[in-house]
Short mmCIF file of C-alpha atoms in Angstrom, two decimals:
data_model
loop_
_atom_site.label_atom_id
_atom_site.label_comp_id
_atom_site.label_asym_id
_atom_site.label_seq_id
_atom_site.Cartn_x
_atom_site.Cartn_y
_atom_site.Cartn_z
CA MET A 1 84.16 -252.70 48.65
CA TYR A 2 82.31 -251.32 51.68
CA HIS A 3 78.64 -250.40 51.22
CA HIS A 4 76.87 -248.18 53.70
CA PRO A 5 73.98 -250.11 55.39
CA LEU A 6 71.53 -247.26 54.72
CA LYS A 7 72.30 -247.34 50.99
CA LEU A 8 71.78 -251.11 50.91
CA ALA A 9 68.45 -250.77 52.71
CA LEU A 10 67.26 -248.08 50.28
CA LEU A 11 68.31 -250.21 47.32
CA LEU A 12 66.36 -253.19 48.69
CA ILE A 13 63.24 -251.08 49.21
CA LEU A 14 63.42 -249.65 45.69
CA THR A 15 63.86 -253.16 44.27
CA LEU A 16 60.84 -254.51 46.15
CA LEU A 17 58.71 -251.55 45.16
CA THR A 18 59.30 -252.36 41.50
CA LEU A 19 58.23 -256.02 41.87
CA PRO A 20 54.47 -255.45 41.31
CA LEU A 21 55.09 -253.71 37.99
CA GLN A 22 57.62 -256.28 36.80
CA ALA A 23 55.48 -259.26 37.71
CA GLY A 24 52.12 -257.78 36.75
CA ILE A 25 50.88 -257.78 40.35
CA SER A 26 47.70 -255.91 41.17
CA PRO A 27 48.44 -252.70 43.09
CA LEU A 28 45.72 -253.72 45.56
CA ALA A 29 47.70 -256.84 46.47
CA PHE A 30 51.01 -255.16 47.14
CA GLY A 31 51.08 -251.90 49.05
CA SER A 32 53.45 -249.74 51.03
CA ARG A 33 53.29 -248.08 54.40
CA GLY A 34 55.65 -245.24 55.13
CA GLY A 35 57.63 -246.16 52.04
CA VAL A 36 58.11 -249.78 53.19
CA PRO A 37 56.69 -252.59 50.99
CA THR A 38 53.96 -254.67 52.64
CA LEU A 39 51.66 -257.57 51.79
CA ALA A 40 49.17 -256.49 54.46
CA PRO A 41 46.46 -255.20 52.06
CA MET A 42 46.42 -258.54 50.22
CA LEU A 43 46.49 -260.64 53.41
CA GLU A 44 43.63 -258.62 54.88
CA GLN A 45 41.53 -260.02 52.03
CA VAL A 46 42.92 -263.57 52.25
CA ILE A 47 42.97 -264.34 55.97
CA PRO A 48 39.16 -264.08 56.56
CA ALA A 49 38.67 -266.82 53.95
CA VAL A 50 40.95 -269.29 55.78
CA VAL A 51 39.26 -271.24 58.59
CA SER A 52 40.41 -273.46 61.44
CA ILE A 53 39.06 -277.01 61.47
CA SER A 54 38.72 -279.31 64.46
CA ALA A 55 37.59 -282.87 63.73
CA THR A 56 36.48 -285.19 66.51
CA LEU A 57 37.58 -288.60 65.29
CA GLU A 58 36.02 -291.98 65.85
CA SER A 59 38.18 -294.11 68.14
CA GLY A 60 40.62 -296.12 66.03
CA SER A 61 41.66 -299.73 66.35
CA ALA A 62 45.26 -299.47 65.22
CA ASN A 63 47.39 -302.41 66.26
CA THR A 64 50.59 -301.11 67.79
CA THR A 65 52.15 -304.48 68.58
CA SER A 66 53.51 -305.02 65.07
CA THR A 67 57.07 -303.97 64.32
CA THR A 68 58.71 -302.52 61.24
CA GLN A 69 62.28 -302.41 60.08
CA SER A 70 61.71 -299.36 57.90
CA ALA A 71 62.57 -295.92 59.17
CA PRO A 72 59.60 -293.58 59.62
CA SER A 73 58.92 -291.53 56.53
CA PRO A 74 60.17 -287.93 56.76
CA LEU A 75 57.05 -286.90 54.86
CA GLN A 76 54.57 -285.94 57.53
CA ARG A 77 50.90 -285.12 57.72
CA ASN A 78 48.77 -284.05 60.59
CA HIS A 79 46.32 -286.76 61.68
CA SER A 80 45.33 -285.06 64.94
CA GLY A 81 42.07 -283.74 63.47
CA LEU A 82 43.28 -280.13 63.83
CA GLY A 83 43.92 -278.22 60.63
CA SER A 84 42.76 -275.58 58.20
CA GLY A 85 40.38 -275.02 55.32
CA VAL A 86 39.59 -272.41 52.68
CA ILE A 87 36.20 -270.91 51.82
CA ILE A 88 35.74 -271.17 48.04
CA ASP A 89 32.01 -270.33 47.79
CA HIS A 90 30.70 -267.66 50.17
CA HIS A 91 27.09 -268.02 48.98
CA ARG A 92 26.81 -271.73 49.82
CA GLY A 93 29.41 -271.85 52.58
CA VAL A 94 31.62 -274.38 50.76
CA ILE A 95 35.06 -275.04 52.24
CA VAL A 96 37.88 -277.09 50.74
CA THR A 97 40.27 -278.96 53.03
CA ASN A 98 42.29 -282.19 53.19
CA HIS A 99 40.64 -285.61 53.25
CA HIS A 100 43.11 -286.88 55.86
CA LEU A 101 41.97 -284.22 58.34
CA ILE A 102 38.34 -285.28 58.45
CA GLU A 103 38.52 -288.99 57.62
CA GLY A 104 36.58 -290.94 60.23
CA ALA A 105 35.33 -287.78 61.97
CA LYS A 106 32.04 -287.95 63.84
CA ARG A 107 31.94 -284.15 64.30
CA ILE A 108 33.67 -281.35 62.39
CA GLU A 109 33.83 -277.82 63.81
CA VAL A 110 34.82 -274.83 61.70
CA LYS A 111 36.02 -271.62 63.34
CA LEU A 112 36.11 -268.41 61.32
CA GLU A 113 38.65 -265.61 61.65
CA ASP A 114 35.96 -263.39 63.24
CA GLY A 115 35.51 -265.90 66.07
CA ARG A 116 32.26 -267.54 64.94
CA SER A 117 32.08 -271.36 65.08
CA PHE A 118 29.87 -273.74 63.09
CA ASP A 119 29.36 -277.46 62.74
CA ALA A 120 30.27 -278.52 59.21
CA THR A 121 28.61 -281.06 56.94
CA PRO A 122 30.84 -283.15 54.63
CA LEU A 123 29.82 -282.75 50.97
CA GLY A 124 32.28 -285.28 49.59
CA SER A 125 35.82 -286.51 49.93
CA ASP A 126 38.50 -288.09 47.75
CA GLN A 127 41.30 -290.01 49.44
CA GLU A 128 43.29 -290.49 46.24
CA THR A 129 43.94 -286.73 45.93
CA ASP A 130 43.45 -285.86 49.64
CA ILE A 131 40.71 -283.34 48.86
CA ALA A 132 37.48 -282.91 50.83
CA LEU A 133 34.60 -280.43 50.75
CA LEU A 134 32.65 -279.18 53.76
CA GLN A 135 29.65 -276.88 54.07
CA ILE A 136 28.60 -274.51 56.84
CA ASN A 137 25.36 -272.56 57.21
CA ALA A 138 26.70 -269.06 57.73
CA SER A 139 26.30 -265.55 56.35
CA ASN A 140 28.81 -262.78 55.66
CA LEU A 141 31.51 -265.16 54.50
CA GLN A 142 34.52 -264.22 52.42
CA ALA A 143 35.79 -266.61 49.74
CA LEU A 144 39.13 -266.74 47.98
CA PRO A 145 39.22 -266.38 44.19
CA LEU A 146 40.82 -269.35 42.45
CA GLY A 147 44.01 -268.78 40.50
CA ASP A 148 45.67 -270.87 37.80
CA SER A 149 48.32 -273.24 39.14
CA GLY A 150 49.25 -274.08 35.56
CA ALA A 151 50.66 -270.57 35.21
CA LEU A 152 53.04 -270.96 38.17
CA ARG A 153 56.78 -270.95 37.57
CA VAL A 154 59.64 -271.90 39.84
CA GLY A 155 60.65 -268.73 41.66
CA ASP A 156 57.16 -267.21 41.90
CA PHE A 157 56.42 -265.73 45.33
CA VAL A 158 53.71 -267.50 47.36
CA ILE A 159 52.18 -267.12 50.82
CA ALA A 160 50.97 -270.01 53.01
CA VAL A 161 48.10 -269.24 55.37
CA GLY A 162 46.80 -271.70 57.94
CA ASN A 163 46.39 -272.65 61.58
CA PRO A 164 49.77 -274.09 62.68
CA PHE A 165 49.73 -275.83 66.07
CA GLY A 166 46.25 -274.41 66.71
CA LEU A 167 47.64 -270.89 67.14
CA GLY A 168 45.17 -269.32 64.71
CA ASN A 169 45.64 -267.98 61.20
CA THR A 170 49.30 -267.43 60.42
CA ALA A 171 50.93 -266.26 57.18
CA THR A 172 54.38 -267.33 56.01
CA SER A 173 56.09 -266.41 52.76
CA GLY A 174 58.35 -268.18 50.29
CA ILE A 175 58.67 -269.13 46.66
CA VAL A 176 57.62 -271.98 44.41
CA SER A 177 60.62 -274.30 44.78
CA ALA A 178 59.51 -276.96 42.28
CA LEU A 179 56.47 -278.06 40.29
CA GLY A 180 54.98 -281.45 39.47
CA ARG A 181 56.47 -283.32 42.43
CA SER A 182 55.33 -286.98 42.36
CA ASN A 183 56.25 -290.46 43.62
CA LEU A 184 56.18 -289.22 47.22
CA GLY A 185 53.89 -292.03 48.38
CA LEU A 186 51.24 -289.66 49.73
CA GLU A 187 48.46 -290.09 47.18
CA ARG A 188 47.74 -292.11 44.11
CA PHE A 189 47.46 -288.90 42.10
CA GLU A 190 50.39 -286.62 42.84
CA GLU A 191 51.56 -283.46 41.10
CA PHE A 192 52.49 -281.27 44.05
CA ILE A 193 53.69 -277.70 44.23
CA GLN A 194 56.82 -277.61 46.40
CA THR A 195 57.42 -274.46 48.43
CA ASP A 196 59.81 -273.18 51.08
CA ALA A 197 57.05 -271.14 52.75
CA SER A 198 56.94 -272.53 56.28
CA ILE A 199 54.23 -275.19 56.65
CA ASN A 200 53.73 -276.87 60.03
CA VAL A 201 51.28 -279.15 61.83
CA GLY A 202 47.85 -277.54 61.50
CA ASN A 203 48.56 -275.94 58.12
CA SER A 204 47.08 -278.96 56.31
CA GLY A 205 44.10 -277.81 54.28
CA GLY A 206 45.22 -274.19 54.38
CA ALA A 207 45.79 -271.77 51.52
CA LEU A 208 48.76 -271.24 49.25
CA VAL A 209 48.18 -267.93 47.47
CA ASN A 210 50.06 -265.83 44.95
CA LEU A 211 50.80 -262.13 45.43
CA ASN A 212 47.42 -261.29 43.88
CA GLY A 213 45.74 -263.10 46.75
CA LYS A 214 44.46 -265.86 44.47
CA LEU A 215 44.37 -269.46 45.66
CA VAL A 216 46.95 -271.54 43.78
CA GLY A 217 47.21 -274.56 46.09
CA ILE A 218 45.97 -276.38 49.18
CA ASN A 219 48.73 -277.18 51.67
CA THR A 220 48.94 -280.88 52.46
CA ALA A 221 52.32 -282.15 53.75
CA ILE A 222 55.85 -281.28 54.81
CA LEU A 223 59.23 -282.96 54.61
CA ALA A 224 60.26 -283.21 58.26
CA PRO A 225 63.23 -285.54 58.91
CA ASN A 226 63.42 -284.42 62.55
CA GLY A 227 59.75 -283.71 63.12
CA GLY A 228 59.80 -280.00 62.22
CA SER A 229 59.59 -277.88 59.10
CA VAL A 230 62.82 -277.66 57.10
CA GLY A 231 61.49 -275.45 54.33
CA ILE A 232 60.10 -278.21 52.12
CA GLY A 233 56.32 -278.18 51.97
CA PHE A 234 53.85 -279.54 49.45
CA ALA A 235 50.53 -278.21 48.17
CA ILE A 236 47.90 -279.69 45.87
CA PRO A 237 47.62 -277.51 42.71
CA ILE A 238 44.39 -275.55 42.58
CA ASN A 239 43.67 -276.76 39.04
CA MET A 240 43.49 -280.31 40.41
CA VAL A 241 41.43 -279.11 43.38
CA ARG A 242 39.00 -277.36 41.02
CA GLU A 243 38.37 -280.51 38.94
CA ILE A 244 37.93 -282.74 41.98
CA SER A 245 35.71 -280.21 43.76
CA ASN A 246 33.40 -279.96 40.75
CA GLN A 247 32.87 -283.72 40.83
CA LEU A 248 32.40 -283.79 44.61
CA LEU A 249 29.77 -281.07 44.38
CA ARG A 250 27.90 -282.90 41.61
CA HIS A 251 28.22 -286.49 42.77
CA GLY A 252 29.60 -286.50 46.31
CA LYS A 253 32.47 -288.61 45.03
CA VAL A 254 34.95 -288.74 42.17
CA GLN A 255 34.04 -290.90 39.19
CA ARG A 256 37.35 -291.75 37.57
CA GLY A 257 37.84 -293.18 34.14
CA HIS A 258 40.71 -294.55 32.12
CA LEU A 259 42.15 -294.76 28.61
CA GLY A 260 43.49 -298.29 28.89
CA ILE A 261 47.12 -297.73 27.94
CA ARG A 262 50.52 -298.28 29.48
CA THR A 263 53.23 -295.75 28.66
CA LYS A 264 56.87 -295.01 29.34
CA SER A 265 58.98 -291.86 29.34
CA LEU A 266 60.87 -290.90 26.20
CA SER A 267 64.61 -291.32 26.02
CA THR A 268 66.61 -288.15 25.46
CA ASN A 269 67.76 -289.34 22.04
CA LEU A 270 64.22 -290.18 20.89
CA ALA A 271 62.86 -286.83 22.09
CA ARG A 272 65.67 -285.05 20.27
CA SER A 273 65.05 -286.99 17.06
CA LEU A 274 61.36 -286.01 17.18
CA ARG A 275 62.32 -282.41 17.91
CA LEU A 276 60.34 -282.48 21.13
CA PRO A 277 61.21 -280.60 24.31
CA ALA A 278 63.01 -282.84 26.80
CA ASP A 279 59.98 -282.74 29.11
CA GLN A 280 57.21 -283.54 26.63
CA GLY A 281 55.77 -286.80 25.38
CA VAL A 282 55.31 -290.43 26.48
CA MET A 283 55.47 -293.60 24.38
CA VAL A 284 52.57 -296.08 24.30
CA GLU A 285 53.81 -299.54 25.31
CA GLN A 286 50.57 -301.48 25.67
CA ILE A 287 46.88 -301.03 24.83
CA GLU A 288 44.10 -302.82 26.65
CA PRO A 289 41.76 -304.55 24.16
CA GLY A 290 38.34 -302.93 24.01
CA SER A 291 39.51 -299.88 25.96
CA PRO A 292 38.84 -296.24 24.98
CA ALA A 293 42.39 -296.05 23.59
CA ASP A 294 41.74 -299.16 21.48
CA HIS A 295 38.51 -297.68 20.09
CA ALA A 296 40.33 -294.40 19.35
CA ARG A 297 42.88 -296.45 17.32
CA ILE A 298 45.88 -295.48 19.40
CA ARG A 299 48.75 -297.83 18.55
CA LYS A 300 51.78 -299.22 20.31
CA GLY A 301 54.73 -296.91 19.67
CA ASP A 302 52.63 -293.75 19.38
CA ILE A 303 54.08 -290.71 21.16
CA ILE A 304 51.36 -288.87 23.10
CA THR A 305 52.24 -285.19 23.49
CA THR A 306 49.05 -283.49 24.68
CA ILE A 307 45.58 -284.36 25.92
CA ASN A 308 43.18 -281.46 25.38
CA THR A 309 45.29 -278.50 26.52
CA HIS A 310 47.53 -280.51 28.88
CA ASN A 311 51.12 -281.10 27.78
CA ILE A 312 52.13 -284.63 28.77
CA SER A 313 55.64 -284.96 30.17
CA SER A 314 55.60 -288.30 32.02
CA PRO A 315 53.51 -291.44 32.62
CA THR A 316 52.66 -290.04 36.07
CA GLN A 317 51.29 -286.83 34.60
CA LEU A 318 49.31 -288.76 32.00
CA GLU A 319 47.60 -290.75 34.74
CA ASN A 320 46.93 -287.57 36.72
CA VAL A 321 45.35 -285.85 33.73
CA ILE A 322 43.16 -288.83 32.80
CA GLY A 323 42.21 -289.37 36.44
CA LEU A 324 40.78 -285.86 36.66
CA PHE A 325 38.49 -286.16 33.64
CA PRO A 326 34.90 -287.20 34.43
CA VAL A 327 33.57 -290.42 32.96
CA GLY A 328 31.97 -289.81 29.57
CA LYS A 329 34.15 -286.84 28.64
CA LYS A 330 35.47 -286.80 25.08
CA VAL A 331 39.14 -285.83 24.97
CA LYS A 332 41.47 -284.83 22.15
CA ILE A 333 44.73 -286.78 22.07
CA SER A 334 47.58 -285.29 20.06
CA LEU A 335 50.28 -287.77 19.13
CA ILE A 336 53.17 -288.51 16.80
CA ARG A 337 53.14 -291.70 14.72
CA GLY A 338 56.26 -292.12 12.66
CA ASN A 339 56.94 -288.67 11.27
CA LEU A 340 53.31 -287.57 11.23
CA ARG A 341 51.21 -285.80 13.82
CA HIS A 342 47.64 -286.96 14.48
CA ASN A 343 44.70 -285.80 16.56
CA LEU A 344 42.53 -288.66 17.83
CA PHE A 345 39.48 -288.55 20.07
CA ALA A 346 38.60 -290.91 22.91
CA THR A 347 35.73 -291.03 25.39
CA ILE A 348 36.77 -291.61 29.00
CA GLN A 349 35.13 -294.77 30.32
CA PRO A 350 34.78 -296.06 33.89
CA LYS A 351 37.43 -298.43 35.08
CA VAL A 352 36.29 -301.49 36.99
CA GLU A 353 38.96 -301.94 39.62
CA GLN A 354 39.68 -305.07 41.57
CA THR A 355 40.29 -304.42 45.23
CA LEU A 356 41.25 -306.55 48.23
CA ALA A 357 40.64 -305.52 51.83
CA GLY A 358 43.79 -305.97 53.90
CA GLU A 359 41.91 -307.51 56.83
CA LYS A 360 41.16 -310.53 54.63
CA LEU A 361 44.88 -311.28 54.78
CA SER A 362 45.57 -310.32 58.40
CA SER A 363 44.04 -308.24 61.19
CA ASN A 364 47.35 -306.33 61.19
CA LEU A 365 46.43 -305.01 57.72
CA SER A 366 42.98 -303.70 58.65
CA GLY A 367 42.05 -300.41 57.01
CA THR A 368 44.21 -301.17 53.97
CA VAL A 369 42.86 -301.51 50.42
CA LEU A 370 45.04 -303.29 47.84
CA THR A 371 44.69 -303.10 44.04
CA PRO A 372 46.54 -304.26 40.92
CA LEU A 373 49.19 -301.87 39.64
CA SER A 374 48.03 -299.02 37.44
CA SER A 375 49.45 -298.62 33.93
CA GLU A 376 51.81 -295.91 35.16
CA GLN A 377 52.97 -298.06 38.09
CA LYS A 378 53.63 -301.00 35.77
CA SER A 379 55.85 -298.72 33.71
CA PHE A 380 57.81 -297.72 36.81
CA TYR A 381 57.91 -301.07 38.68
CA LEU A 382 58.83 -303.48 35.90
CA SER A 383 59.10 -306.51 38.22
CA GLY A 384 55.44 -306.13 39.19
CA GLY A 385 53.63 -306.06 42.52
CA ILE A 386 50.35 -304.86 43.96
CA ALA A 387 49.49 -301.32 45.01
CA VAL A 388 48.34 -300.00 48.36
CA GLN A 389 45.42 -297.87 47.21
CA SER A 390 44.43 -296.45 50.59
CA VAL A 391 45.18 -296.82 54.30
CA ASP A 392 42.92 -295.65 57.13
CA PRO A 393 45.14 -293.66 59.55
CA GLN A 394 43.08 -294.96 62.46
CA GLN A 395 43.55 -298.65 61.61
CA ALA A 396 46.28 -301.25 62.07
CA GLY A 397 47.65 -301.07 58.52
CA TRP A 398 48.75 -297.48 59.11
CA ALA A 399 50.36 -298.34 62.46
CA LEU A 400 52.23 -301.15 60.73
CA GLY A 401 53.80 -298.61 58.38
CA LEU A 402 51.88 -299.00 55.11
CA ARG A 403 51.06 -295.85 53.13
CA PRO A 404 48.98 -295.09 50.01
CA GLY A 405 51.09 -295.53 46.90
CA ASP A 406 53.28 -298.29 48.35
CA VAL A 407 53.89 -301.24 46.01
CA ILE A 408 54.19 -304.64 47.70
CA TYR A 409 56.40 -306.94 45.62
CA SER A 410 57.22 -309.75 48.06
CA LEU A 411 55.58 -311.55 50.97
CA ASN A 412 57.81 -313.95 52.92
CA ARG A 413 60.26 -313.80 50.02
CA GLN A 414 57.60 -314.98 47.55
CA PRO A 415 57.23 -312.64 44.52
CA ILE A 416 53.84 -310.94 44.40
CA THR A 417 52.39 -309.77 41.09
CA SER A 418 48.62 -310.11 41.65
CA LEU A 419 45.93 -310.05 44.32
CA ASP A 420 45.51 -313.82 43.95
CA GLU A 421 49.21 -314.37 44.63
CA ILE A 422 49.23 -312.32 47.83
CA GLU A 423 46.15 -314.17 49.09
CA GLN A 424 47.86 -317.50 48.41
CA ALA A 425 51.11 -316.37 50.05
CA ALA A 426 49.27 -315.05 53.11
CA ALA A 427 47.41 -318.35 53.52
CA LEU A 428 50.76 -320.20 53.67
CA SER A 429 52.42 -317.75 56.06
CA ASP A 430 53.29 -318.58 59.64
CA LYS A 431 53.15 -316.19 62.59
CA MET A 432 55.88 -313.90 61.27
CA VAL A 433 55.36 -312.26 57.89
CA ILE A 434 57.97 -310.23 56.02
CA ILE A 435 56.55 -307.66 53.59
CA ARG A 436 58.87 -306.03 51.08
CA LEU A 437 57.70 -302.99 49.21
CA TYR A 438 58.65 -300.02 47.09
CA ARG A 439 57.93 -296.49 48.26
CA GLY A 440 58.86 -294.30 45.34
CA GLU A 441 62.45 -295.30 44.60
CA LYS A 442 63.06 -296.69 48.11
CA ILE A 443 62.91 -300.37 49.09
CA LEU A 444 61.46 -301.04 52.55
CA GLU A 445 60.90 -304.15 54.65
CA ILE A 446 58.13 -304.50 57.22
CA ILE A 447 57.95 -307.36 59.71
CA MET A 448 54.46 -308.34 60.84
CA ARG A 449 54.06 -310.66 63.82
#
């Protein structure tokens, strides 16, 4: 059937004009001009709160002579020192951005939408979530109100605002494509919002807002198989940003704790037998003696469903939730034991982590920090290994191809399950070293000469 183009256009306009009422959008956020829907009133409030960031980096010492057999990751971040940030406190001049933008910077310049420029002071940074806070001494600032990323649903409209390619503040629109994306190998703590709003180089640290103009995420990475945006971008949920920012403001760093348990996902049959939703609950496999979980009398076989108000759907999410609680916080753990439901209480305690600097093994691994596998990683990588906790983008380990979240399981075909084992294997290695690792569900091989 033929439809007249004018009728189709009128139908589209009428449909869009009803969106604010259907979705509960504030009329101030969604306006019309000459009968045509527009987001301009909302963006006029958002854009002044998004800043451009230019970081002058210390000269790196990355070793580019090493070779790798693995293909470059399609997940890309901007390490040029040019990016974006969002003002979240206009009284104190506090700006949130990405850790990877300012890491190793000797000078950080912030440019406002009105043209003013200021040198910024770092207040704190957390590599494991890629969140950093800056402060500028400026008046007449505009901050973005924080939304609730926990209320997002797939299909919600979102707008990305940032400084792509240094062009200045740019807004692109899209929807929430997926929630809770993890195992991307970008951070240790991952629970990303995925969006098809166009995110490009320079958008890192910029704002992802809902149609009310509230900040729901901080843009951090894109999937770019051919070096450009293909409509798959990732943002850190604002609820995670809020928790990390509070700790950075108080302590200048994040003080993470642990429960001391190892868990696994529930099978479909077990979830059904317990009358649980398919995406809720994890089973306790192991309890560390003397840990907070041990003191709370959590037992092997317990099914943890919620911690405080957080529904637990996977071992990854459990680690993310625990990792965001400050040390000393008392948390309520709801679980199923047999056919009974229980509420137990545990106090988050600091975790003493073993670490190994990569340069102790080889100069080609400088800037790399290795750790034992976390409880969640042990559940996922049953054969064992050691984790790459962090990699300095300006050092040789990054140039070699290592990324945070990688799990090294073999060195010169010798199985690696501990820091001691990799030290022993490295001491016996000749000039050529073959590193085998997991990156999410992929298996990669890196040759180091």
